Short mmCIF file of C-alpha atoms and ligand atoms in Angstrom, two decimals:
data_model
loop_
_atom_site.label_atom_id
_atom_site.label_comp_id
_atom_site.label_asym_id
_atom_site.label_seq_id
_atom_site.Cartn_x
_atom_site.Cartn_y
_atom_site.Cartn_z
CA MET A 1 26.64 -4.78 -20.33
CA SER A 2 23.50 -6.84 -19.87
CA PHE A 3 20.55 -7.06 -17.50
CA ALA A 4 19.71 -9.72 -14.91
CA ALA A 5 16.15 -9.36 -16.24
CA ALA A 6 14.49 -7.40 -19.04
CA PHE A 7 10.77 -7.87 -19.55
CA GLU A 8 7.54 -6.06 -20.36
CA LEU A 9 4.56 -5.75 -18.08
CA ARG A 10 1.35 -5.25 -20.05
CA ALA A 11 -1.32 -3.46 -18.02
CA GLY A 12 -3.62 -0.46 -18.24
CA GLY A 13 -3.73 -0.62 -22.02
CA GLY A 14 0.02 -0.07 -22.34
CA ALA A 15 3.30 -1.70 -21.55
CA THR A 16 6.04 -0.95 -19.04
CA ARG A 17 9.58 -2.05 -19.87
CA HIS A 18 11.48 -3.32 -16.83
CA ARG A 19 15.29 -3.43 -16.79
CA ILE A 20 17.02 -4.90 -13.73
CA GLY A 21 20.68 -5.52 -12.95
CA GLY A 22 23.87 -4.63 -11.11
CA ASP A 23 24.71 -1.79 -13.52
CA ALA A 24 21.29 -1.31 -15.04
CA LEU A 25 21.37 2.51 -15.25
CA ALA A 26 24.50 2.37 -17.40
CA ALA A 27 23.16 -0.56 -19.44
CA ALA A 28 19.89 1.30 -20.08
CA ALA A 29 21.57 4.64 -20.91
CA ALA A 30 20.65 4.55 -24.61
CA GLU A 31 17.04 3.62 -23.84
CA LEU A 32 16.79 6.43 -21.29
CA ALA A 33 18.26 8.89 -23.79
CA THR A 34 15.68 7.90 -26.42
CA GLU A 35 12.88 8.38 -23.90
CA VAL A 36 13.86 11.98 -23.14
CA ALA A 37 15.24 13.14 -26.52
CA GLY A 38 13.89 16.57 -27.48
CA ARG A 39 11.69 16.82 -24.36
CA THR A 40 11.41 18.87 -21.19
CA VAL A 41 12.21 16.54 -18.30
CA PHE A 42 11.24 16.93 -14.63
CA LEU A 43 13.56 14.81 -12.51
CA VAL A 44 11.97 14.27 -9.09
CA THR A 45 14.48 13.13 -6.47
CA GLU A 46 15.59 13.72 -2.89
CA ALA A 47 18.85 15.01 -1.48
CA THR A 48 20.25 11.73 -0.10
CA VAL A 49 19.72 9.76 -3.29
CA TRP A 50 20.92 12.61 -5.51
CA GLY A 51 24.05 13.15 -3.37
CA LEU A 52 24.95 9.47 -3.41
CA HIS A 53 23.99 8.45 -6.92
CA GLY A 54 23.23 11.54 -9.02
CA GLU A 55 26.36 10.99 -11.10
CA ARG A 56 24.75 7.86 -12.55
CA LEU A 57 22.42 10.22 -14.44
CA ALA A 58 25.21 12.52 -15.65
CA ALA A 59 24.30 11.94 -19.32
CA LEU A 60 20.68 13.04 -18.85
CA PRO A 61 21.01 16.86 -19.28
CA ALA A 62 22.63 16.46 -22.71
CA ALA A 63 20.05 13.85 -23.79
CA CYS A 64 16.94 16.02 -23.29
CA SER A 65 16.07 19.55 -24.36
CA ARG A 66 15.64 20.93 -20.80
CA LEU A 67 16.13 19.25 -17.43
CA HIS A 68 14.52 20.55 -14.24
CA ARG A 69 15.62 18.82 -11.06
CA LEU A 70 12.90 18.98 -8.41
CA VAL A 71 14.12 17.98 -4.94
CA VAL A 72 11.51 16.73 -2.48
CA PRO A 73 11.78 15.67 1.19
CA ALA A 74 13.09 12.15 1.88
CA GLY A 75 10.80 9.34 3.04
CA GLU A 76 7.07 9.51 3.70
CA ALA A 77 7.29 13.32 4.07
CA ALA A 78 7.41 13.45 0.25
CA LYS A 79 3.94 11.91 -0.11
CA GLN A 80 2.01 15.01 0.91
CA VAL A 81 -0.56 16.97 -1.09
CA GLU A 82 1.47 20.14 -0.42
CA VAL A 83 4.58 18.58 -1.98
CA ALA A 84 2.55 17.43 -5.00
CA ASP A 85 1.15 20.96 -5.28
CA SER A 86 4.67 22.46 -5.25
CA LEU A 87 5.67 20.09 -8.09
CA TRP A 88 2.57 20.91 -10.19
CA ARG A 89 3.32 24.60 -9.74
CA ALA A 90 7.02 24.24 -10.60
CA MET A 91 6.19 22.19 -13.69
CA SER A 92 3.60 24.69 -14.80
CA ALA A 93 5.97 27.64 -14.26
CA ALA A 94 8.68 25.84 -16.24
CA GLY A 95 6.35 25.37 -19.21
CA GLY A 96 5.72 21.64 -18.79
CA LYS A 97 3.67 20.14 -21.65
CA ARG A 98 1.71 16.94 -22.16
CA ASP A 99 4.68 15.44 -23.95
CA SER A 100 7.13 16.38 -21.18
CA ARG A 101 8.52 13.50 -19.13
CA VAL A 102 8.66 13.00 -15.37
CA ILE A 103 11.48 10.84 -13.99
CA ALA A 104 11.35 9.54 -10.42
CA PHE A 105 14.76 8.79 -8.90
CA GLY A 106 14.43 7.51 -5.34
CA GLY A 107 12.67 4.99 -3.12
CA GLY A 108 8.99 4.08 -2.98
CA SER A 109 8.09 7.46 -1.48
CA VAL A 110 9.58 9.45 -4.36
CA GLY A 111 8.09 6.99 -6.87
CA ASP A 112 4.59 7.16 -5.40
CA LEU A 113 4.68 10.98 -5.32
CA ALA A 114 6.25 11.52 -8.75
CA GLY A 115 3.94 8.96 -10.39
CA PHE A 116 0.92 10.67 -8.83
CA VAL A 117 2.08 14.09 -10.00
CA ALA A 118 2.82 12.74 -13.50
CA GLY A 119 -0.60 11.07 -13.65
CA THR A 120 -2.47 14.24 -12.73
CA PHE A 121 -0.44 17.08 -14.31
CA LEU A 122 -2.25 18.20 -17.50
CA ARG A 123 -4.41 15.03 -17.09
CA GLY A 124 -1.37 12.82 -17.30
CA VAL A 125 2.17 12.93 -18.66
CA ASP A 126 4.34 9.89 -19.24
CA TRP A 127 6.95 8.97 -16.66
CA LEU A 128 10.00 6.82 -16.03
CA LEU A 129 10.86 5.21 -12.71
CA LEU A 130 14.38 4.63 -11.35
CA PRO A 131 13.85 2.94 -7.94
CA THR A 132 16.74 3.18 -5.46
CA THR A 133 15.58 1.11 -2.47
CA LEU A 134 15.24 -2.65 -2.35
CA LEU A 135 11.58 -2.33 -1.37
CA ALA A 136 10.93 -0.12 -4.38
CA GLN A 137 12.85 -2.46 -6.72
CA VAL A 138 11.03 -5.65 -5.68
CA ASP A 139 7.63 -4.17 -4.97
CA ALA A 140 6.69 -0.47 -5.27
CA SER A 141 8.04 0.00 -8.82
CA ILE A 142 5.83 -2.77 -10.22
CA GLY A 143 2.13 -2.41 -10.90
CA GLY A 144 1.55 1.30 -11.50
CA LYS A 145 0.09 2.26 -8.11
CA THR A 146 0.79 5.89 -7.17
CA ALA A 147 -0.48 7.93 -4.22
CA VAL A 148 -0.06 10.65 -1.64
CA ASP A 149 -1.20 10.51 1.98
CA LEU A 150 -3.88 12.41 3.87
CA PRO A 151 -3.64 13.06 7.62
CA GLU A 152 -6.54 10.58 7.92
CA ALA A 153 -4.96 7.75 5.97
CA LYS A 154 -1.87 6.64 4.09
CA ASN A 155 -2.14 6.39 0.28
CA ALA A 156 -5.61 7.94 0.51
CA VAL A 157 -5.44 9.82 -2.82
CA GLY A 158 -3.91 8.23 -5.86
CA LEU A 159 -4.30 6.59 -9.22
CA PHE A 160 -2.94 3.81 -11.39
CA HIS A 161 -0.43 5.37 -13.75
CA HIS A 162 2.03 2.91 -15.28
CA PRO A 163 5.53 4.22 -16.07
CA ARG A 164 6.93 3.63 -19.57
CA LEU A 165 10.24 2.34 -18.28
CA VAL A 166 11.52 1.08 -14.92
CA VAL A 167 15.28 0.76 -14.42
CA ALA A 168 16.20 -1.00 -11.17
CA ASP A 169 19.97 -0.73 -10.70
CA THR A 170 20.95 -2.97 -7.78
CA GLY A 171 24.32 -1.17 -7.67
CA VAL A 172 22.66 1.74 -5.81
CA LEU A 173 21.58 -0.56 -2.97
CA ALA A 174 25.11 -0.73 -1.50
CA THR A 175 24.52 2.62 0.24
CA LEU A 176 21.13 1.67 1.66
CA PRO A 177 20.95 1.60 5.49
CA PRO A 178 20.85 -2.06 6.71
CA GLU A 179 17.32 -1.75 8.10
CA GLN A 180 16.09 -0.61 4.66
CA VAL A 181 17.75 -3.64 3.03
CA ARG A 182 16.06 -5.92 5.60
CA SER A 183 12.69 -4.25 5.03
CA GLY A 184 12.94 -4.80 1.27
CA LEU A 185 14.11 -8.39 1.67
CA VAL A 186 10.94 -9.20 3.59
CA GLU A 187 8.90 -8.35 0.47
CA ALA A 188 11.12 -10.67 -1.59
CA VAL A 189 10.65 -13.42 1.02
CA LYS A 190 6.90 -12.83 0.78
CA VAL A 191 6.60 -13.58 -2.94
CA ALA A 192 9.20 -16.36 -2.74
CA ALA A 193 7.31 -18.14 0.06
CA LEU A 194 4.02 -18.05 -1.83
CA LEU A 195 5.15 -18.60 -5.40
CA ASP A 196 8.73 -19.73 -5.86
CA PRO A 197 10.47 -22.34 -3.66
CA GLU A 198 13.72 -21.89 -5.62
CA LEU A 199 13.85 -18.17 -4.87
CA LEU A 200 13.14 -18.92 -1.22
CA ALA A 201 16.09 -21.34 -1.09
CA ARG A 202 18.32 -18.74 -2.78
CA ILE A 203 17.41 -16.08 -0.22
CA GLU A 204 18.13 -18.55 2.60
CA ARG A 205 21.48 -19.49 1.04
CA ASP A 206 22.63 -15.93 0.18
CA ARG A 207 21.16 -14.22 3.24
CA ALA A 208 24.43 -12.69 4.50
CA ALA A 209 25.44 -11.24 1.10
CA LEU A 210 21.91 -9.94 0.51
CA LEU A 211 21.80 -8.22 3.89
CA ALA A 212 25.20 -6.66 3.14
CA GLY A 213 23.69 -5.02 0.04
CA ASP A 214 25.89 -7.02 -2.38
CA ALA A 215 24.76 -5.98 -5.89
CA ALA A 216 25.69 -9.33 -7.47
CA ALA A 217 23.70 -11.31 -4.90
CA LEU A 218 20.78 -8.88 -5.02
CA ALA A 219 20.39 -8.72 -8.81
CA PRO A 220 18.92 -12.23 -9.35
CA VAL A 221 16.69 -11.91 -6.28
CA VAL A 222 15.32 -8.54 -7.41
CA ALA A 223 14.93 -9.85 -10.96
CA THR A 224 12.98 -12.95 -9.91
CA ALA A 225 10.84 -11.22 -7.27
CA ALA A 226 9.99 -8.39 -9.69
CA ARG A 227 9.01 -10.88 -12.41
CA LEU A 228 6.79 -12.77 -9.98
CA LYS A 229 4.98 -9.59 -8.98
CA ALA A 230 4.72 -8.46 -12.61
CA GLY A 231 3.14 -11.81 -13.52
CA LEU A 232 0.49 -11.42 -10.82
CA VAL A 233 -0.24 -7.82 -11.88
CA GLU A 234 -0.56 -8.83 -15.52
CA ARG A 235 -2.86 -11.77 -14.81
CA ASP A 236 -5.00 -9.85 -12.30
CA PRO A 237 -4.70 -6.10 -12.99
CA ASP A 238 -7.78 -5.13 -10.93
CA GLU A 239 -6.79 -7.14 -7.87
CA ARG A 240 -9.89 -9.32 -8.03
CA GLY A 241 -8.11 -12.60 -7.43
CA GLU A 242 -4.57 -13.90 -7.23
CA ARG A 243 -2.91 -10.45 -7.01
CA GLY A 244 -4.37 -10.49 -3.50
CA LEU A 245 -1.60 -12.98 -2.63
CA LEU A 246 0.74 -9.98 -2.47
CA ASN A 247 -1.05 -9.05 0.74
CA PHE A 248 0.61 -11.96 2.58
CA GLY A 249 1.55 -10.51 5.96
CA HIS A 250 -0.09 -7.18 5.08
CA THR A 251 -3.49 -7.75 6.70
CA LEU A 252 -2.05 -7.55 10.21
CA GLY A 253 1.06 -5.71 8.97
CA HIS A 254 -0.92 -2.59 7.98
CA ALA A 255 -2.70 -2.57 11.35
CA LEU A 256 0.65 -2.90 13.17
CA GLU A 257 2.22 -0.10 11.11
CA ALA A 258 -0.65 2.27 11.86
CA GLU A 259 -0.83 1.30 15.54
CA VAL A 260 2.91 1.61 16.28
CA GLY A 261 3.22 4.71 14.08
CA TYR A 262 4.49 5.18 10.52
CA GLY A 263 8.20 5.83 10.57
CA ARG A 264 8.61 3.99 13.89
CA LEU A 265 7.97 0.52 12.48
CA LEU A 266 9.40 -0.05 9.01
CA HIS A 267 6.93 -1.42 6.47
CA GLY A 268 8.95 -4.59 5.89
CA ASP A 269 9.30 -5.25 9.62
CA ALA A 270 5.53 -4.83 10.08
CA VAL A 271 4.95 -7.25 7.19
CA ALA A 272 7.41 -9.74 8.71
CA HIS A 273 5.34 -9.82 11.91
CA GLY A 274 2.20 -10.04 9.80
CA ILE A 275 3.68 -13.06 7.98
CA ARG A 276 4.46 -14.74 11.31
CA PHE A 277 0.84 -14.29 12.33
CA ALA A 278 -0.48 -15.48 8.96
CA LEU A 279 1.70 -18.59 9.31
CA ARG A 280 0.10 -19.26 12.66
CA LEU A 281 -3.33 -19.10 11.03
CA SER A 282 -2.03 -21.25 8.14
CA VAL A 283 -1.00 -24.03 10.55
CA LEU A 284 -4.40 -23.87 12.27
CA GLU A 285 -5.99 -24.30 8.83
CA GLY A 286 -3.94 -27.43 8.13
CA GLY A 287 -0.71 -25.92 6.77
CA ASP A 288 2.69 -27.56 7.23
CA PRO A 289 4.17 -26.58 10.66
CA ALA A 290 7.71 -27.35 9.45
CA PHE A 291 7.33 -24.80 6.62
CA ALA A 292 5.98 -22.23 9.06
CA ARG A 293 8.99 -22.76 11.34
CA ARG A 294 11.37 -22.52 8.36
CA LEU A 295 9.94 -19.19 7.22
CA ALA A 296 9.90 -17.79 10.76
CA ALA A 297 13.57 -18.79 11.12
CA LEU A 298 14.41 -16.95 7.89
CA LEU A 299 12.64 -13.79 9.12
CA ASP A 300 14.53 -14.07 12.43
CA GLY A 301 17.75 -14.45 10.46
CA LEU A 302 17.06 -11.16 8.69
CA GLY A 303 17.16 -9.45 12.10
CA VAL A 304 13.57 -8.20 12.24
CA PRO A 305 13.32 -6.46 15.63
CA PRO A 306 10.64 -7.63 18.09
CA LEU A 307 7.32 -5.82 18.30
CA PRO A 308 6.79 -3.42 21.17
CA ARG A 309 4.17 -4.51 23.72
CA LEU A 310 0.77 -4.11 22.04
CA ALA A 311 -2.80 -4.85 23.11
CA ALA A 312 -5.00 -6.93 20.81
CA ALA A 313 -8.13 -4.74 21.05
CA PRO A 314 -6.95 -1.68 19.06
CA LEU A 315 -5.43 -3.93 16.40
CA LEU A 316 -8.68 -5.87 16.10
CA ALA A 317 -10.54 -2.54 15.76
CA ARG A 318 -8.20 -1.59 12.90
CA LEU A 319 -8.73 -4.98 11.23
CA GLU A 320 -12.50 -4.51 11.61
CA ARG A 321 -12.29 -1.07 9.92
CA ASP A 322 -10.17 -2.63 7.18
CA LYS A 323 -12.81 -5.34 6.72
CA LYS A 324 -15.57 -2.73 6.41
CA ALA A 325 -13.50 -0.91 3.83
CA ARG A 326 -13.62 -3.96 1.56
CA GLU A 327 -16.82 -5.27 0.03
CA GLY A 328 -15.75 -8.89 0.30
CA GLY A 329 -14.80 -8.81 3.99
CA LEU A 330 -11.37 -9.42 5.47
CA THR A 331 -9.14 -11.77 3.52
CA TRP A 332 -6.12 -13.55 5.01
CA VAL A 333 -3.36 -14.84 2.81
CA LEU A 334 -2.21 -18.23 4.04
CA ALA A 335 0.82 -20.31 3.08
CA ALA A 336 0.32 -24.05 3.48
CA SER A 337 3.83 -24.95 2.29
CA ALA A 338 6.59 -23.60 0.01
CA GLY A 339 5.05 -22.13 -3.15
CA GLU A 340 1.49 -22.80 -1.97
CA GLY A 341 -0.19 -19.52 -1.08
CA ARG A 342 -3.95 -19.13 -0.96
CA LEU A 343 -6.56 -16.52 -0.07
CA ALA A 344 -8.87 -17.33 2.85
CA CYS A 345 -12.08 -15.40 3.56
CA GLY A 346 -14.45 -15.98 6.43
CA LEU A 347 -12.06 -17.13 9.17
CA ALA A 348 -14.05 -17.01 12.43
CA PRO A 349 -13.37 -13.60 14.05
CA GLU A 350 -13.28 -15.10 17.59
CA ARG A 351 -10.61 -17.50 16.47
CA VAL A 352 -8.52 -14.73 14.90
CA ALA A 353 -8.96 -12.61 18.05
CA GLY A 354 -7.82 -15.45 20.31
CA GLU A 355 -4.80 -16.19 18.14
CA LEU A 356 -3.84 -12.53 17.98
CA ALA A 357 -3.94 -12.15 21.77
CA ALA A 358 -1.73 -15.24 22.12
CA PHE A 359 0.63 -14.02 19.35
CA LEU A 360 1.12 -10.63 20.98
CA ASN A 361 1.80 -12.22 24.38
CA GLU A 362 4.54 -14.53 23.25
CA PRO A 363 8.20 -13.50 23.42
CA ALA A 364 9.85 -12.75 20.07
CA GLY A 365 11.03 -15.85 18.26
CA GLU A 366 8.39 -18.06 19.90
CA SER A 367 5.33 -16.75 18.17
CA LEU A 368 4.50 -19.83 16.15
N1 NAD B 1 3.24 1.89 -5.24
C1 NAD B 1 3.31 0.71 -4.67
O1 NAD B 1 2.86 -0.31 -5.21
C2 NAD B 1 3.98 0.61 -3.33
C3 NAD B 1 4.28 -0.67 -2.80
C4 NAD B 1 4.96 -0.74 -1.58
C5 NAD B 1 5.30 0.43 -0.91
N2 NAD B 1 4.98 1.64 -1.43
C6 NAD B 1 5.31 2.88 -0.74
O2 NAD B 1 6.72 3.02 -0.69
C7 NAD B 1 7.03 3.88 0.40
C8 NAD B 1 8.26 3.37 1.10
O3 NAD B 1 9.31 3.38 0.17
P1 NAD B 1 10.76 2.82 0.52
O4 NAD B 1 10.69 1.73 1.52
O5 NAD B 1 11.38 2.55 -0.78
O6 NAD B 1 11.47 3.99 1.29
P2 NAD B 1 11.59 5.56 1.06
O7 NAD B 1 11.42 5.94 -0.35
O8 NAD B 1 10.70 6.21 2.06
O9 NAD B 1 13.12 5.79 1.46
C9 NAD B 1 13.61 5.36 2.71
C10 NAD B 1 14.94 6.01 3.01
O10 NAD B 1 15.95 5.46 2.16
C11 NAD B 1 16.78 6.49 1.64
N3 NAD B 1 17.34 6.01 0.38
C12 NAD B 1 16.67 5.74 -0.78
N4 NAD B 1 17.51 5.17 -1.67
C13 NAD B 1 18.73 5.12 -1.07
C14 NAD B 1 20.00 4.62 -1.46
N5 NAD B 1 20.18 4.01 -2.64
N6 NAD B 1 21.04 4.74 -0.60
C15 NAD B 1 20.86 5.29 0.63
N7 NAD B 1 19.68 5.75 1.07
C16 NAD B 1 18.63 5.66 0.23
C17 NAD B 1 15.86 7.68 1.54
O11 NAD B 1 16.58 8.89 1.58
C18 NAD B 1 14.97 7.51 2.77
O12 NAD B 1 15.56 8.11 3.89
C19 NAD B 1 5.81 3.95 1.28
O13 NAD B 1 5.22 5.22 1.18
C20 NAD B 1 4.87 2.90 0.70
O14 NAD B 1 3.52 3.27 0.82
C21 NAD B 1 4.34 1.75 -2.64
#
């Protein structure tokens, strides 16, 4: 057994080993066993993932000294302070020590929660991350960001806490609901568009197999997209420069997600609409219209549903708040052509407002 990709991400004074492939959990079994040998392990997961794929971790109880399975709610409901509190309490009651291990087995929500709990329990215990959604495999499992939400804002409380090992097994993606596959693919399209024309062409070519959750088709896409993100994180750990490229489609995407309501608009779908809008700005700034049309066609081909009817004013207010939240003002990520992403500050607000109003008024599929 081998991996589609095996690499190290050096950040935060340590290194995270990434293992990616169609049967990666089996291929990494010995490495996982070494990580937990002689230790108390807290396996944080949720019922759906455990029910579907728990047997892939069947060797774990025998490999460690004690295993405590902690089941949390699925989805964003896991990222609550109360859920973190219940995990801290359970770990404390079970005699968790600084050299215990936390393992996250689930999507980005479980990973963000478990990483946050691991980073704060006893001032930080080491953790391992086994992402089970496409979004988590190409994006959330890379870079060490962890967080829980507050009623006031998503990801409001968190810390950087890099896992020791990330095992992304694309075999688990076959059971993912189609809309979750689509949402994750948008993040792969994002990095491909900005950084890797070959990956973009592969996604276009293999679109049907990727959307069907085919592990063999997904493995090289996850491997390449994860490497691209890892490279950006390594070169720019504090997000002062090029790591900002990962926000392609996210400037408007975050505002759309908050305005429509979390859980009602999937993150990837919001980002897809954000990318369409960023492409519109890119063309205005001299980008290649043919590339913008090509990328929009790919997003259409993924089946991203149209936006509900939205007014520009509340979205502009959210963008304005976002701008105030950042010292350097609002930054747009633009894509001039395949593999040519760049950060743009200081776009005239009236121009952005006019474009947004026009964008929101156009029927789906004609917004370029
Ligand atoms: N830390 C980061 O850098 C980062 C980056 C991007 C997103 N995120 C966070 O990730 C979260 C979203 O994560 P997500 O999109 O992975 O979704 P998720 O973890 O919320 O899971 C979505 C749904 O998929 C189900 N599921 C998970 N794996 C499955 C599988 N293999 N088969 C069938 N069903 C499965 C879950 O039960 C859940 O219902 C958000 O909270 C977001 O803020 C974090």
